[in-house]
Tab-separated table of C-alpha atoms in Angstrom:
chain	number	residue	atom	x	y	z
A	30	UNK	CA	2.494	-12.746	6.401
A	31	UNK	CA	0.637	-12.016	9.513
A	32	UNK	CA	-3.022	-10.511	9.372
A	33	UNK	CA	-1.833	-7.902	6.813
A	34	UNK	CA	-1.702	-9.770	3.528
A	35	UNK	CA	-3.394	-13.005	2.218
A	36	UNK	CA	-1.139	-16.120	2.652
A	37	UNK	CA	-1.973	-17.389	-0.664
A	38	UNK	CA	-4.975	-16.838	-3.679
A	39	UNK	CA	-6.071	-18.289	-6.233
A	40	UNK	CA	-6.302	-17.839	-9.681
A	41	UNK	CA	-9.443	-16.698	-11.280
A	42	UNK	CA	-8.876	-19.780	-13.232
A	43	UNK	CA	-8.217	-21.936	-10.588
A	44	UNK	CA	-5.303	-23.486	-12.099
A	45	UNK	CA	-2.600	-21.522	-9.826
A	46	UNK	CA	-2.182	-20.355	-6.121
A	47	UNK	CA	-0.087	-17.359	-5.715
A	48	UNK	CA	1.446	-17.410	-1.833
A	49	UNK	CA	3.496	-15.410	0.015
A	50	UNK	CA	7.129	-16.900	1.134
A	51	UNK	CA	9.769	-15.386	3.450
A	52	UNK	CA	13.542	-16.763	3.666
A	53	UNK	CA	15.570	-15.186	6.408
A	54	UNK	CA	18.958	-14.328	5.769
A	55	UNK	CA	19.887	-14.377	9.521
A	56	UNK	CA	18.750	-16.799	12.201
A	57	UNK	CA	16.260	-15.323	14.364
A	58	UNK	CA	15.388	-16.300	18.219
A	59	UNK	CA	11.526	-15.426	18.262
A	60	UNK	CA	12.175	-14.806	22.070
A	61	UNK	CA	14.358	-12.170	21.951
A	62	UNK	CA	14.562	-8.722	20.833
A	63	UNK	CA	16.901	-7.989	18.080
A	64	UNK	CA	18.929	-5.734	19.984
A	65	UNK	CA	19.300	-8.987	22.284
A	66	UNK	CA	20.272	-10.698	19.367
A	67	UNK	CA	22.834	-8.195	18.108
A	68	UNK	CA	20.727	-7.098	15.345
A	69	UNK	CA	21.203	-3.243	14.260
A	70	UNK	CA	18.574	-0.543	12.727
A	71	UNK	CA	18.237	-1.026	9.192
A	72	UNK	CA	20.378	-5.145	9.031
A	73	UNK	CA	18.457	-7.410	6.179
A	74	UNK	CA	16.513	-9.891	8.379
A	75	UNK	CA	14.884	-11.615	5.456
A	76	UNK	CA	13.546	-11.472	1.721
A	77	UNK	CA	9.625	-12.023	1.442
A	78	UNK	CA	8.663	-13.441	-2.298
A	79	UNK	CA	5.430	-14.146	-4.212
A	80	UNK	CA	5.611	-17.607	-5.628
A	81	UNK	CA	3.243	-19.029	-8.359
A	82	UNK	CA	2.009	-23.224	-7.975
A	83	UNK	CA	0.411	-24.979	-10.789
A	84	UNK	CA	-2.330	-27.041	-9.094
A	85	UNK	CA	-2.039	-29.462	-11.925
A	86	UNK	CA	1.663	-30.051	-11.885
A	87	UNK	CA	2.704	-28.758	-8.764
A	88	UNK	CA	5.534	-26.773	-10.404
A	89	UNK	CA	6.359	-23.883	-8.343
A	90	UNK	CA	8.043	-20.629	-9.621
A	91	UNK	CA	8.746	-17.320	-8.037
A	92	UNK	CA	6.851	-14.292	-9.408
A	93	UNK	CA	8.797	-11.732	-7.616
A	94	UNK	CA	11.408	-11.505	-4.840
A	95	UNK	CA	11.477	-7.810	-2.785
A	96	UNK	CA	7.661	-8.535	-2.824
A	97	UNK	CA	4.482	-9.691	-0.978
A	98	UNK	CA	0.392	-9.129	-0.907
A	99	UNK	CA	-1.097	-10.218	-4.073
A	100	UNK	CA	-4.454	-9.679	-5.743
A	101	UNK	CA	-5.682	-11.298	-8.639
A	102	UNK	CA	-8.419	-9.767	-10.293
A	103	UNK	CA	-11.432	-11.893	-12.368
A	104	UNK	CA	-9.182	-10.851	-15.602
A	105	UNK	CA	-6.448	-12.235	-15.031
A	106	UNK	CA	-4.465	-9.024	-13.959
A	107	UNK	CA	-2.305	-9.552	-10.634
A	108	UNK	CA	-1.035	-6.719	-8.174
A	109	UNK	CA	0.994	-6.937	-5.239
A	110	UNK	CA	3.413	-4.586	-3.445
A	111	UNK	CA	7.021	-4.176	-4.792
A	112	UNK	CA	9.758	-3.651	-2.138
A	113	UNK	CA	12.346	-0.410	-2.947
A	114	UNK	CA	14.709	-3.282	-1.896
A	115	UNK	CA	14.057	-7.133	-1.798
A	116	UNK	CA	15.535	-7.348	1.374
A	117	UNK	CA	13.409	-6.767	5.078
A	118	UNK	CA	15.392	-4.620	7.348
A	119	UNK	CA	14.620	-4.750	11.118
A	120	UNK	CA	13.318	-1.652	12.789
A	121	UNK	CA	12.590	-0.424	8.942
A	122	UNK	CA	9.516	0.052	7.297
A	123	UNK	CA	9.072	-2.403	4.075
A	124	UNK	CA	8.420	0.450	1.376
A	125	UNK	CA	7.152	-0.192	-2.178
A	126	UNK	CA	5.075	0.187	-4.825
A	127	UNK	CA	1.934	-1.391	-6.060
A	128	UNK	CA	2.682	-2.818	-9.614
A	129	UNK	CA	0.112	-4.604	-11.912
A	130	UNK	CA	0.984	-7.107	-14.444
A	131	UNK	CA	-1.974	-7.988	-17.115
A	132	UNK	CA	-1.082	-11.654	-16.250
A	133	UNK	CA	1.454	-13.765	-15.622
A	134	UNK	CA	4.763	-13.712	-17.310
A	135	UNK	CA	3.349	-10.009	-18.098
A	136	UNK	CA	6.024	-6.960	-17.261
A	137	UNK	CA	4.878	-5.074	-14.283
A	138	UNK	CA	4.028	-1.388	-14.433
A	139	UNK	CA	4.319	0.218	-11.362
């Protein structure tokens, strides 16, 4: 995620790392502009996603898709940013809103 977000954090616990994950939908040449590449304004490039790990088990699950940039406060609440769209569109600014869950599995309020 670059030097804008936290790759990954843990839980106050310590029994989970949240991390950010991003799965283009298009192949991308790092080399080359997109407008090399025949990539338009505003064309889904990829979908970034928060995933949770359980250190003990290793299981892995996705907390949300369409997001990316989580805190986890000493309570156990989480916040991250929520993308209008899951999708990242090139040339497009990611826009969203900060939600808070009061822990995992919790419904987010925006």
């Amino acid at each position: 995620m670059g030097w804008l977000a936290p790759v990954a954090v843990p839980s106050p616990d310590g029994r989970s790392v949240a991390y950010n994950t991003f799965r283009y939908l298009i192949q991308i040449d790092p080399e080359r502009s997109w407008s090399q590449q025949g990539i338009a304004p505003g064309e889904a490039v990829g979908i970034p996603s928060i995933h949770v790990a359980d250190v003990a088990s290793g299981s892995d699950s996705v907390l949300a898709d369409g997001a990316f940039s989580l805190a986890w406060r000493s309570d156990g609440v989480i916040a991250h940013l929520q993308g209008e769209s899951d999708a990242y569109e090139a040339d497009r600014a990611f826009r969203g809103d900060v939600v808070v869950q009061g822990a995992l599995g919790a419904a987010p309020e925006r």
